[in-house]
Short mmCIF file of C-alpha atoms and ligand atoms in Angstrom, two decimals:
data_model
loop_
_atom_site.label_atom_id
_atom_site.label_comp_id
_atom_site.label_asym_id
_atom_site.label_seq_id
_atom_site.Cartn_x
_atom_site.Cartn_y
_atom_site.Cartn_z
CA MET A 93 0.00 0.00 0.00
CA ALA A 94 1.20 3.51 -0.77
CA ARG A 95 2.40 5.43 2.21
CA GLN A 96 -0.30 7.56 3.87
CA ALA A 97 0.33 10.89 5.56
CA LEU A 98 -1.21 13.75 7.48
CA LEU A 99 -0.75 17.22 6.06
CA VAL A 100 -0.76 19.90 8.75
CA SER A 101 -1.40 23.50 7.65
CA PRO A 102 -1.09 25.83 10.64
CA GLU A 103 -2.31 28.72 8.50
CA LEU A 104 -5.71 27.06 8.23
CA CYS A 105 -6.03 26.10 11.90
CA ILE A 106 -8.48 28.12 14.01
CA GLY A 107 -7.50 26.43 17.29
CA CYS A 108 -10.89 24.82 17.87
CA ARG A 109 -9.18 21.67 19.17
CA GLY A 110 -11.81 19.40 17.69
CA CYS A 111 -8.91 17.09 16.78
CA GLN A 112 -7.95 16.71 20.46
CA THR A 113 -11.49 15.73 21.38
CA ALA A 114 -11.94 13.39 18.42
CA CYS A 115 -8.70 11.62 19.35
CA LYS A 116 -9.84 11.08 22.94
CA GLU A 117 -13.19 9.81 21.68
CA TRP A 118 -11.79 7.26 19.24
CA ASN A 119 -8.94 6.07 21.44
CA HIS A 120 -10.99 6.02 24.68
CA LEU A 121 -8.61 8.39 26.41
CA SER A 122 -9.65 9.95 29.70
CA VAL A 123 -8.90 13.50 30.79
CA GLN A 124 -6.34 14.85 33.23
CA LYS A 125 -6.89 18.03 35.18
CA THR A 126 -4.73 20.88 33.91
CA ARG A 127 -4.01 24.42 35.09
CA ASN A 128 -4.57 27.67 33.30
CA THR A 129 -1.11 28.92 32.43
CA GLY A 130 -2.29 32.16 30.91
CA THR A 131 -2.70 30.90 27.37
CA PHE A 132 -5.37 29.01 25.48
CA GLU A 133 -2.99 26.10 25.17
CA ASN A 134 -4.52 23.11 26.89
CA PRO A 135 -3.35 20.49 27.71
CA PRO A 136 0.16 21.86 28.28
CA ASP A 137 1.88 18.74 26.90
CA LEU A 138 1.22 15.47 25.14
CA SER A 139 0.42 12.68 27.61
CA ARG A 140 -1.03 9.21 27.99
CA THR A 141 -4.46 10.87 27.59
CA ALA A 142 -3.45 13.31 24.85
CA TYR A 143 -1.98 11.70 21.74
CA ASN A 144 -2.29 14.99 19.88
CA ARG A 145 -2.75 18.59 20.86
CA ILE A 146 -2.71 22.08 19.45
CA ARG A 147 0.25 24.21 20.49
CA PHE A 148 -0.54 27.91 20.74
CA ILE A 149 2.37 30.10 19.72
CA GLU A 150 2.16 33.84 20.27
CA MET A 151 4.58 35.82 18.13
CA PRO A 152 4.95 39.56 18.63
CA THR A 153 4.73 41.50 15.33
CA GLU A 154 4.42 45.18 14.51
CA GLY A 155 0.67 45.01 14.10
CA GLY A 156 0.18 43.21 17.41
CA PRO A 157 0.62 39.60 18.44
CA ARG A 158 0.31 36.92 15.82
CA TRP A 159 -1.11 33.55 16.81
CA MET A 160 -0.16 30.25 15.35
CA PHE A 161 -1.83 26.94 16.09
CA VAL A 162 0.34 23.91 15.45
CA SER A 163 -0.87 20.33 15.69
CA GLN A 164 1.60 18.19 17.64
CA ARG A 165 1.85 14.42 17.71
CA CYS A 166 4.21 11.57 16.74
CA MET A 167 5.67 12.30 13.28
CA HIS A 168 5.59 8.68 12.07
CA CYS A 169 9.19 8.87 10.83
CA GLY A 170 10.03 6.83 7.73
CA ASP A 171 13.22 5.74 9.52
CA ALA A 172 11.98 5.79 13.11
CA PRO A 173 14.63 6.01 15.87
CA CYS A 174 12.10 4.80 18.46
CA MET A 175 11.62 1.61 16.49
CA THR A 176 15.35 1.14 15.91
CA ILE A 177 16.19 1.34 19.61
CA CYS A 178 13.24 -0.59 21.02
CA PRO A 179 14.57 -3.82 22.60
CA SER A 180 11.24 -5.63 22.62
CA ALA A 181 10.22 -7.35 19.38
CA GLY A 182 6.94 -5.99 18.06
CA ALA A 183 6.40 -3.36 20.77
CA ILE A 184 6.72 -0.66 18.09
CA PHE A 185 5.90 -1.65 14.53
CA ARG A 186 5.15 -0.16 11.16
CA THR A 187 1.76 -0.63 9.60
CA LYS A 188 1.37 -1.18 5.87
CA GLU A 189 0.15 2.43 5.58
CA GLY A 190 3.50 3.57 7.02
CA ALA A 191 2.25 4.54 10.49
CA VAL A 192 4.45 3.85 13.53
CA ALA A 193 2.09 1.91 15.79
CA PHE A 194 2.66 0.07 19.08
CA ASN A 195 1.59 -3.00 21.01
CA ARG A 196 1.34 -2.35 24.75
CA ASP A 197 1.40 -6.08 25.55
CA LYS A 198 4.96 -6.27 24.25
CA CYS A 199 6.27 -3.00 25.69
CA ILE A 200 8.62 -3.50 28.65
CA GLY A 201 8.54 0.10 29.81
CA CYS A 202 12.27 0.73 29.38
CA ARG A 203 11.61 4.18 27.82
CA LEU A 204 14.51 3.87 25.40
CA CYS A 205 12.14 4.99 22.62
CA SER A 206 11.56 8.22 24.44
CA SER A 207 15.28 9.00 24.51
CA ALA A 208 15.72 8.05 20.86
CA CYS A 209 12.86 10.17 19.50
CA PRO A 210 14.46 13.29 17.97
CA PHE A 211 11.32 15.26 18.75
CA GLY A 212 10.69 14.00 22.29
CA LEU A 213 7.15 12.93 21.44
CA VAL A 214 6.76 9.58 23.26
CA ARG A 215 4.62 9.34 26.41
CA PHE A 216 3.73 6.46 28.76
CA ASP A 217 0.60 5.18 30.46
CA GLU A 218 0.06 4.32 34.14
CA LYS A 219 1.70 0.94 33.61
CA ASN A 220 4.72 2.66 32.06
CA ARG A 221 3.92 1.39 28.58
CA ILE A 222 4.23 3.41 25.40
CA SER A 223 1.27 5.68 24.60
CA LYS A 224 1.34 7.90 21.55
CA CYS A 225 -0.37 8.73 18.29
CA HIS A 226 -0.59 5.60 16.12
CA MET A 227 -2.29 7.47 13.27
CA CYS A 228 -5.52 5.69 14.19
CA SER A 229 -3.93 2.55 12.75
CA ASP A 230 -7.19 0.67 13.30
CA ARG A 231 -9.18 3.25 11.33
CA ILE A 232 -6.75 3.67 8.45
CA ALA A 233 -6.45 -0.11 8.07
CA SER A 234 -10.11 -0.10 7.03
CA GLY A 235 -9.80 2.89 4.74
CA LEU A 236 -10.99 5.59 7.17
CA SER A 237 -9.20 8.84 8.02
CA PRO A 238 -7.66 9.26 11.46
CA ALA A 239 -10.22 10.72 13.87
CA CYS A 240 -8.42 14.10 14.08
CA ALA A 241 -8.37 14.66 10.33
CA LYS A 242 -11.95 13.44 10.00
CA THR A 243 -13.08 16.05 12.51
CA CYS A 244 -11.02 19.05 11.39
CA PRO A 245 -13.52 21.60 10.02
CA THR A 246 -11.04 23.82 8.14
CA GLY A 247 -8.71 21.41 6.37
CA ALA A 248 -5.80 22.26 8.65
CA LEU A 249 -5.41 18.48 9.05
CA LYS A 250 -5.72 16.49 5.86
CA PHE A 251 -5.07 12.79 5.41
CA GLY A 252 -4.34 10.71 2.34
CA ASP A 253 -1.72 9.25 0.05
CA ARG A 254 1.61 10.85 1.03
CA ASN A 255 2.52 11.87 -2.52
CA SER A 256 -0.85 13.46 -3.15
CA MET A 257 -0.55 15.35 0.15
CA ILE A 258 2.76 16.76 -1.10
CA SER A 259 1.27 17.80 -4.47
CA LEU A 260 -1.71 19.31 -2.67
CA ALA A 261 0.62 21.49 -0.62
CA ARG A 262 2.59 22.42 -3.75
CA THR A 263 -0.57 23.74 -5.42
CA ALA A 264 -1.28 25.73 -2.26
CA GLY A 265 2.12 27.38 -2.73
CA TYR A 266 4.40 25.46 -0.38
CA ASN A 267 7.59 24.56 -2.22
CA LYS A 268 9.07 22.60 0.63
CA LEU A 269 7.26 20.88 3.44
CA TYR A 270 8.71 20.15 6.85
CA GLY A 271 9.27 16.40 6.96
CA GLU A 272 9.56 15.74 3.26
CA GLU A 273 13.08 14.31 3.38
CA ASP A 274 14.38 14.06 6.95
CA LEU A 275 14.39 10.62 8.59
CA ALA A 276 13.36 9.02 5.29
CA GLY A 277 10.42 11.37 5.29
CA LEU A 278 7.90 11.94 8.04
CA SER A 279 4.30 10.84 7.64
CA VAL A 280 3.21 14.07 9.31
CA LEU A 281 4.02 16.86 6.88
CA TYR A 282 3.94 20.50 7.92
CA ALA A 283 3.15 23.35 5.54
CA PHE A 284 5.15 26.08 7.26
CA LYS A 285 5.27 29.70 6.14
CA GLU A 286 8.27 30.51 8.33
CA SER A 287 11.38 28.59 9.37
CA PRO A 288 10.65 25.51 11.51
CA LYS A 289 12.26 27.25 14.50
CA VAL A 290 9.39 29.71 14.65
CA TYR A 291 7.07 26.75 15.15
CA GLY A 292 9.33 25.24 17.76
CA LEU A 293 10.66 22.42 15.57
CA LYS A 294 14.24 21.30 14.87
CA GLU A 295 15.76 22.40 11.58
CA ASN A 296 17.27 19.04 10.63
CA PRO A 297 15.88 16.21 12.72
CA ALA A 298 17.94 13.01 12.41
CA MET A 299 18.57 9.61 13.91
CA PRO A 300 20.93 10.07 16.91
CA GLU A 301 24.48 9.32 15.69
CA THR A 302 25.25 6.82 18.42
CA LEU A 303 22.12 4.93 17.41
CA VAL A 304 23.19 4.72 13.77
CA PHE A 305 26.58 3.33 14.81
CA TRP A 306 24.96 1.00 17.32
CA ASN A 307 22.58 -0.37 14.73
CA GLU A 308 24.98 -0.76 11.83
CA ILE A 309 28.24 -1.64 13.59
CA LEU A 310 27.82 -2.73 17.21
CA LYS A 311 24.94 -5.12 16.68
CA PRO A 312 26.71 -7.21 14.00
CA LEU A 313 30.05 -6.80 15.84
CA ALA A 314 28.79 -8.39 19.06
CA TYR A 315 27.42 -11.26 17.07
CA ALA A 316 30.54 -11.77 14.96
CA GLY A 317 32.89 -11.43 17.95
CA PHE A 318 31.07 -14.16 19.84
CA GLY A 319 31.13 -16.42 16.81
CA LEU A 320 34.84 -15.78 16.31
CA ALA A 321 35.68 -16.56 19.95
CA VAL A 322 33.73 -19.81 19.94
CA GLY A 323 35.01 -20.75 16.49
CA ALA A 324 38.65 -20.05 17.35
CA SER A 325 38.38 -22.05 20.58
CA LEU A 326 36.90 -24.98 18.73
CA LEU A 327 39.55 -24.80 16.07
CA HIS A 328 42.33 -24.67 18.67
CA TYR A 329 40.85 -27.67 20.43
CA LEU A 330 40.69 -29.70 17.25
CA ALA A 331 43.96 -28.58 15.69
CA ILE A 332 46.21 -28.31 18.75
CA GLY A 333 44.30 -29.82 21.58
CA PRO A 334 44.34 -29.46 25.35
CA LYS A 335 47.46 -28.96 27.41
CA ARG A 336 47.78 -31.96 29.68
CA GLU A 337 49.56 -31.61 32.97
CA GLU A 338 52.24 -34.14 32.27
CA GLU A 339 53.38 -32.16 29.24
CA GLU A 340 54.21 -29.07 31.21
CA THR A 341 57.47 -27.51 32.07
CA ARG A 342 58.43 -27.52 35.66
CA HIS A 343 60.19 -24.67 37.38
CA GLU A 344 62.84 -26.06 39.60
CA MET B 89 44.90 -39.83 46.33
CA SER B 90 48.00 -39.15 48.26
CA GLU B 91 48.89 -36.09 46.17
CA ARG B 92 49.64 -33.00 48.24
CA MET B 93 47.05 -30.29 47.58
CA ILE B 94 47.23 -26.55 47.95
CA ARG B 95 44.25 -24.22 48.37
CA LYS B 96 44.09 -21.71 45.56
CA ALA B 97 40.55 -20.33 46.04
CA GLY B 98 38.58 -19.90 49.25
CA ALA B 99 34.84 -20.31 49.76
CA PHE B 100 34.17 -16.63 49.11
CA GLU B 101 36.10 -16.59 45.84
CA ILE B 102 34.35 -19.73 44.60
CA LEU B 103 30.81 -18.63 45.48
CA ASN B 104 31.43 -15.13 44.19
CA HIS B 105 32.80 -16.43 40.94
CA TRP B 106 29.76 -18.64 40.39
CA ALA B 107 27.40 -15.74 41.13
CA LEU B 108 29.29 -13.70 38.55
CA ALA B 109 29.32 -16.50 35.98
CA LEU B 110 25.66 -17.45 36.36
CA SER B 111 24.41 -13.85 36.36
CA PHE B 112 26.57 -13.21 33.32
CA PHE B 113 25.04 -16.16 31.52
CA VAL B 114 21.51 -14.94 32.28
CA LEU B 115 22.43 -11.38 31.25
CA ALA B 116 24.18 -12.39 28.06
CA LEU B 117 21.24 -14.56 27.01
CA SER B 118 18.51 -12.05 27.87
CA GLY B 119 20.67 -9.27 26.43
CA ALA B 120 20.86 -11.15 23.12
CA GLY B 121 17.10 -11.58 23.37
CA PHE B 122 16.73 -7.78 23.48
CA LEU B 123 19.47 -6.93 21.03
CA TYR B 124 18.43 -9.34 18.30
CA HIS B 125 14.68 -9.45 19.06
CA LEU B 126 14.76 -13.19 19.82
CA GLU B 127 11.17 -13.92 20.79
CA GLY B 128 11.99 -17.51 21.68
CA VAL B 129 14.46 -16.29 24.30
CA ALA B 130 11.89 -13.83 25.64
CA ALA B 131 9.40 -16.70 25.98
CA LEU B 132 11.99 -18.60 28.00
CA PHE B 133 12.05 -15.73 30.51
CA GLY B 134 8.25 -15.55 30.68
CA GLY B 135 7.75 -12.89 28.02
CA PRO B 136 9.46 -9.57 27.36
CA GLN B 137 8.42 -7.98 30.68
CA GLY B 138 9.70 -10.98 32.62
CA MET B 139 12.94 -10.85 30.67
CA ARG B 140 13.37 -7.20 31.58
CA GLY B 141 12.85 -7.85 35.29
CA ILE B 142 15.24 -10.79 35.30
CA HIS B 143 17.83 -8.92 33.24
CA ASN B 144 17.82 -5.88 35.50
CA TRP B 145 18.01 -7.85 38.76
CA ALA B 146 20.59 -10.29 37.41
CA GLY B 147 22.46 -7.10 36.59
CA VAL B 148 22.48 -6.19 40.26
CA VAL B 149 23.91 -9.64 41.13
CA PHE B 150 26.50 -9.20 38.39
CA ALA B 151 27.56 -5.75 39.59
CA VAL B 152 27.82 -6.85 43.23
CA SER B 153 29.79 -10.01 42.46
CA LEU B 154 32.05 -8.09 40.09
CA ALA B 155 32.80 -5.71 42.94
CA GLY B 156 33.53 -8.79 45.07
CA THR B 157 36.25 -9.96 42.68
CA VAL B 158 38.28 -6.89 43.57
CA PHE B 159 39.24 -8.53 46.87
CA ASN B 160 40.52 -11.61 45.09
CA TYR B 161 42.23 -10.38 41.97
CA LEU B 162 42.82 -6.65 41.82
CA GLY B 163 45.96 -6.52 43.93
CA VAL B 164 47.78 -9.26 42.10
CA SER B 165 46.54 -7.99 38.71
CA LEU B 166 48.18 -4.65 39.29
CA SER B 167 51.59 -6.05 40.19
CA PHE B 168 53.69 -6.39 37.09
CA SER B 169 57.34 -7.35 36.78
CA TYR B 170 59.82 -8.36 34.09
CA ASP B 171 58.41 -11.88 34.23
CA ASP B 172 55.14 -10.55 32.85
CA ILE B 173 56.82 -9.04 29.82
CA ASP B 174 58.70 -12.26 29.29
CA TRP B 175 55.47 -14.20 29.64
CA LEU B 176 53.80 -12.06 27.01
CA MET B 177 56.71 -12.45 24.60
CA LYS B 178 56.40 -16.20 24.90
CA GLY B 179 52.64 -16.03 24.43
CA GLY B 180 52.21 -17.63 27.81
CA GLY B 181 53.04 -20.99 26.34
CA TYR B 182 49.30 -21.25 26.06
CA LEU B 183 48.66 -21.89 22.47
CA SER B 184 50.88 -24.81 21.74
CA ARG B 185 51.45 -28.07 23.49
CA LYS B 186 55.21 -27.77 23.14
CA LYS B 187 57.29 -27.40 26.24
CA ILE B 188 57.95 -23.71 26.55
CA ASN B 189 59.83 -22.47 29.54
CA VAL B 190 57.51 -19.69 30.71
CA PRO B 191 58.67 -17.41 33.52
CA PRO B 192 57.36 -18.20 37.00
CA GLN B 193 53.91 -16.76 37.63
CA ASP B 194 52.10 -15.29 40.58
CA LYS B 195 48.69 -16.51 41.84
CA ILE B 196 47.33 -15.66 38.42
CA ASN B 197 49.41 -15.42 35.27
CA THR B 198 50.04 -12.36 33.11
CA GLY B 199 47.29 -13.20 30.66
CA GLN B 200 44.84 -13.68 33.49
CA LYS B 201 45.87 -10.35 35.02
CA LEU B 202 45.23 -8.49 31.79
CA TYR B 203 42.02 -10.37 31.24
CA TYR B 204 40.88 -9.51 34.74
CA LEU B 205 41.61 -5.80 34.30
CA GLY B 206 39.70 -5.81 31.01
CA VAL B 207 36.71 -7.60 32.50
CA LEU B 208 36.70 -5.26 35.48
CA PHE B 209 36.70 -2.27 33.12
CA ALA B 210 34.08 -3.54 30.65
CA GLY B 211 32.00 -5.14 33.41
CA GLY B 212 32.08 -1.93 35.42
CA LEU B 213 30.99 0.09 32.40
CA ILE B 214 28.25 -2.34 31.36
CA SER B 215 26.92 -2.26 34.94
CA ALA B 216 27.03 1.53 35.22
CA SER B 217 25.41 2.01 31.82
CA GLY B 218 22.75 -0.61 32.57
CA LEU B 219 21.90 1.07 35.83
CA ALA B 220 21.68 4.44 34.05
CA ILE B 221 19.28 3.09 31.41
CA TRP B 222 17.22 1.48 34.12
CA LEU B 223 17.14 4.17 36.76
CA LEU B 224 17.54 7.47 34.89
CA PRO B 225 15.20 7.08 31.91
CA GLY B 226 14.39 10.78 31.70
CA ASN B 227 17.96 11.82 30.95
CA ARG B 228 18.09 11.64 27.16
CA GLU B 229 21.79 12.26 26.49
CA LEU B 230 22.89 10.00 29.33
CA VAL B 231 20.55 7.19 28.24
CA LEU B 232 21.68 7.32 24.59
CA ALA B 233 25.35 7.27 25.60
CA SER B 234 24.71 4.45 28.09
CA HIS B 235 22.80 2.45 25.54
CA PHE B 236 25.79 2.71 23.21
CA VAL B 237 28.34 1.82 25.90
CA HIS B 238 26.17 -1.07 27.12
CA THR B 239 26.30 -2.78 23.72
CA LEU B 240 29.98 -1.89 23.15
CA CYS B 241 30.92 -3.65 26.40
CA TYR B 242 28.56 -6.47 25.51
CA ALA B 243 30.54 -7.05 22.31
CA ALA B 244 33.83 -7.01 24.24
CA LEU B 245 32.63 -9.40 26.96
CA LEU B 246 31.03 -11.76 24.47
CA PHE B 247 34.38 -12.08 22.76
CA PHE B 248 36.64 -12.50 25.79
CA ILE B 249 34.52 -14.54 28.15
CA PRO B 250 34.05 -17.57 25.86
CA ILE B 251 37.84 -17.67 25.46
CA HIS B 252 38.29 -17.46 29.22
CA ILE B 253 35.85 -20.33 29.68
CA TYR B 254 37.58 -22.39 27.02
CA LEU B 255 41.04 -21.86 28.52
CA ALA B 256 39.79 -22.71 32.00
CA THR B 257 38.05 -25.92 30.94
CA LEU B 258 38.70 -27.80 27.71
CA ALA B 259 42.05 -26.27 26.85
CA ASN B 260 43.62 -26.88 30.25
CA PRO B 261 42.04 -29.89 31.88
CA GLY B 262 42.22 -29.73 35.65
CA THR B 263 42.02 -25.97 35.95
CA VAL B 264 38.29 -25.90 36.67
CA ARG B 265 38.99 -27.56 40.05
CA ILE B 266 39.87 -24.12 41.34
CA MET B 267 36.23 -23.12 41.02
CA ILE B 268 34.88 -26.36 42.48
CA SER B 269 36.97 -27.57 45.40
CA GLY B 270 39.32 -24.62 45.36
CA THR B 271 42.33 -26.86 45.74
CA VAL B 272 44.90 -28.02 43.21
CA PRO B 273 47.79 -30.48 43.43
CA LEU B 274 50.92 -28.80 44.71
CA ASP B 275 52.78 -30.16 41.75
CA TRP B 276 50.38 -28.51 39.32
CA ALA B 277 50.61 -25.23 41.18
CA ARG B 278 54.43 -25.34 41.09
CA LYS B 279 54.33 -25.63 37.32
CA ARG B 280 51.86 -22.83 36.77
CA HIS B 281 52.19 -20.47 39.68
CA ALA B 282 55.71 -20.95 40.95
CA LYS B 283 56.03 -17.46 42.39
CA TRP B 284 52.84 -17.79 44.36
CA VAL B 285 53.71 -21.24 45.65
CA LYS B 286 56.96 -19.82 46.95
CA LYS B 287 55.16 -16.92 48.60
CA MET B 288 52.91 -19.44 50.31
CA GLY B 289 55.98 -20.86 51.96
CA TYR B 290 56.48 -24.05 49.98
CA GLU B 291 59.84 -24.98 48.67
C1 HEM C 614 24.31 -3.84 36.51
C2 HEM C 614 24.23 -4.57 35.43
C3 HEM C 614 23.20 -4.38 34.34
C4 HEM C 614 22.04 -3.65 34.32
C5 HEM C 614 21.42 -2.83 35.44
C6 HEM C 614 21.48 -3.78 33.01
C7 HEM C 614 20.33 -3.14 32.57
C8 HEM C 614 19.87 -3.16 31.29
C9 HEM C 614 18.73 -2.41 30.82
C10 HEM C 614 17.89 -1.49 31.70
C11 HEM C 614 18.56 -2.71 29.51
C12 HEM C 614 17.45 -2.20 28.60
C13 HEM C 614 16.38 -3.26 28.57
C14 HEM C 614 15.82 -3.44 29.94
O1 HEM C 614 15.16 -2.52 30.45
O2 HEM C 614 16.07 -4.50 30.53
C15 HEM C 614 19.59 -3.61 29.13
C16 HEM C 614 19.76 -4.12 27.86
C17 HEM C 614 20.78 -4.99 27.52
N1 HEM C 614 21.72 -5.53 28.36
FE1 HEM C 614 21.99 -5.05 30.29
N2 HEM C 614 22.26 -4.61 32.26
C18 HEM C 614 23.32 -5.00 33.06
C19 HEM C 614 24.35 -5.85 32.71
C20 HEM C 614 24.45 -6.47 31.50
C21 HEM C 614 25.47 -7.45 31.16
C22 HEM C 614 26.56 -7.94 32.08
C23 HEM C 614 25.23 -7.80 29.87
C24 HEM C 614 26.00 -8.76 29.01
C25 HEM C 614 26.32 -9.91 29.37
C26 HEM C 614 24.11 -7.04 29.38
C27 HEM C 614 23.62 -7.08 28.09
C28 HEM C 614 22.57 -6.34 27.62
C29 HEM C 614 22.17 -6.27 26.25
C30 HEM C 614 22.84 -6.96 25.07
C31 HEM C 614 21.04 -5.44 26.19
C32 HEM C 614 20.24 -5.10 24.95
C33 HEM C 614 20.66 -3.74 24.49
C34 HEM C 614 19.75 -3.19 23.48
O3 HEM C 614 18.79 -3.82 23.02
O4 HEM C 614 20.03 -2.06 23.15
N3 HEM C 614 23.64 -6.25 30.40
N4 HEM C 614 20.39 -3.87 30.22
S1 SF4 C 615 8.32 11.07 15.97
FE1 SF4 C 615 9.34 9.99 17.64
S2 SF4 C 615 7.81 8.55 18.34
FE2 SF4 C 615 7.12 9.23 16.33
S3 SF4 C 615 7.99 7.72 14.88
FE3 SF4 C 615 9.48 9.40 15.02
S4 SF4 C 615 10.89 8.69 16.64
FE4 SF4 C 615 9.05 7.46 16.83
S1 SF4 C 616 9.31 1.65 26.41
FE1 SF4 C 616 8.28 0.03 25.26
S2 SF4 C 616 8.05 0.81 23.20
FE2 SF4 C 616 9.56 2.12 24.23
S3 SF4 C 616 11.55 1.20 23.70
FE3 SF4 C 616 10.95 0.29 25.64
S4 SF4 C 616 9.83 -1.58 25.05
FE4 SF4 C 616 9.97 -0.32 23.21
#
């Protein structure tokens, strides 16, 4: 199946947060009490009960403050560091639509994924198991849109074939989308007017370097080294053989 | 047997060594289960969550027994002399069955000293990094560095420990006694650890 993606257009977002509610509804997420921090932003962070949220960014300009509403959630990286580091088989997996989904029954709660995520987007439930946006993997598997995109009244969240999402943004005048290339392409594409920094996102997100080396060198090295040690011992035993006591030199 | 025996390892050294060896075996196996996503190994430990619990607590046993080895081997491992250089030049007489006149050795030989220092270093780092991954999960930079170091030391230990086991069992029959009864024939000790035997007051 062709890779699916969400196209996020902050310019079209009115901050109604219907997406937050729709996500809770579909994923049976409860609510956590939050505090008013002097902005409309609520909840203040992603959490086990908030797989997505709208970040409110207030930018001072000459004509008064400018508001930007930016949908935040797991980016569904094409080359996902969380998946690379996860030590438990099948705890994080890729769906055929290209979403990065998870299986709580296999998660061991080590939180390595959270350290590997270049965006810091992984959260955990009460049992310390991974809890994040899975792009409504159950919905998209049967041809539906994720709940957030389905609800969005303005088209600030659109869902569909990743290539058509990119062409759609091109026709709307965005020459380059955030997430087009980095990490083998994200499945959450952002149509940004300004530099990513303004929206609070890294310029060039990438797989942590130690993780690349770990995956490509250390993993095979540990395996090969063990094989070599066992193989060399065996060879020595067969070719030269054990050193029996009676054959030894004696120090007088 | 009327052979005269000499005690090379005491009860503490023997028990501590077995705690280290068995915890290492459990850690190496469960670690491979994590590293290579071996679901069969995870099933052996009662599923991935069970494997995590066993790995982390076996890690505590490993770290404690590694610390225990300091009392037995660190002092002697840090004392080098010309005999050690000589030993190294002759390859310890280990690899061939020919009679090679190796210089007299202390309670452990040069190769064992170097091996011990390496294991203490890599074992210390794998323990520290494991504890960091386990207990400080919020600290991103520290966890990523620890995760890297943990597997680097894993690779080192998985290379050296099988060789150590081979040399102590199949390659040198009779050596494993040290970890069972703790005693060896005086004659055997004279051949392999002449310096130490002398220190112990035997002629
Ligand atoms: C104090 C000692 C140790 C502690 C606390 C410890 C802890 C950990 C932790 C927390 C993890 C991540 C998975 C999990 O949560 O269980 C892990 C993974 C692992 N451990 Fe250990 N460990 C220790 C010693 C060892 C030793 C001695 C070995 C090798 C024999 C080893 C080999 C591994 C391997 C190969 C992994 C998988 C790494 C990965 O998938 O990235 N560990 N350990
Ligand atoms: S954004 Fe983070 S959690 Fe989502 S796929 Fe990428 S690394 Fe994983
Ligand atoms: S917390 Fe769960 S999902 Fe995250 S790396 Fe550990 S086992 Fe994998």
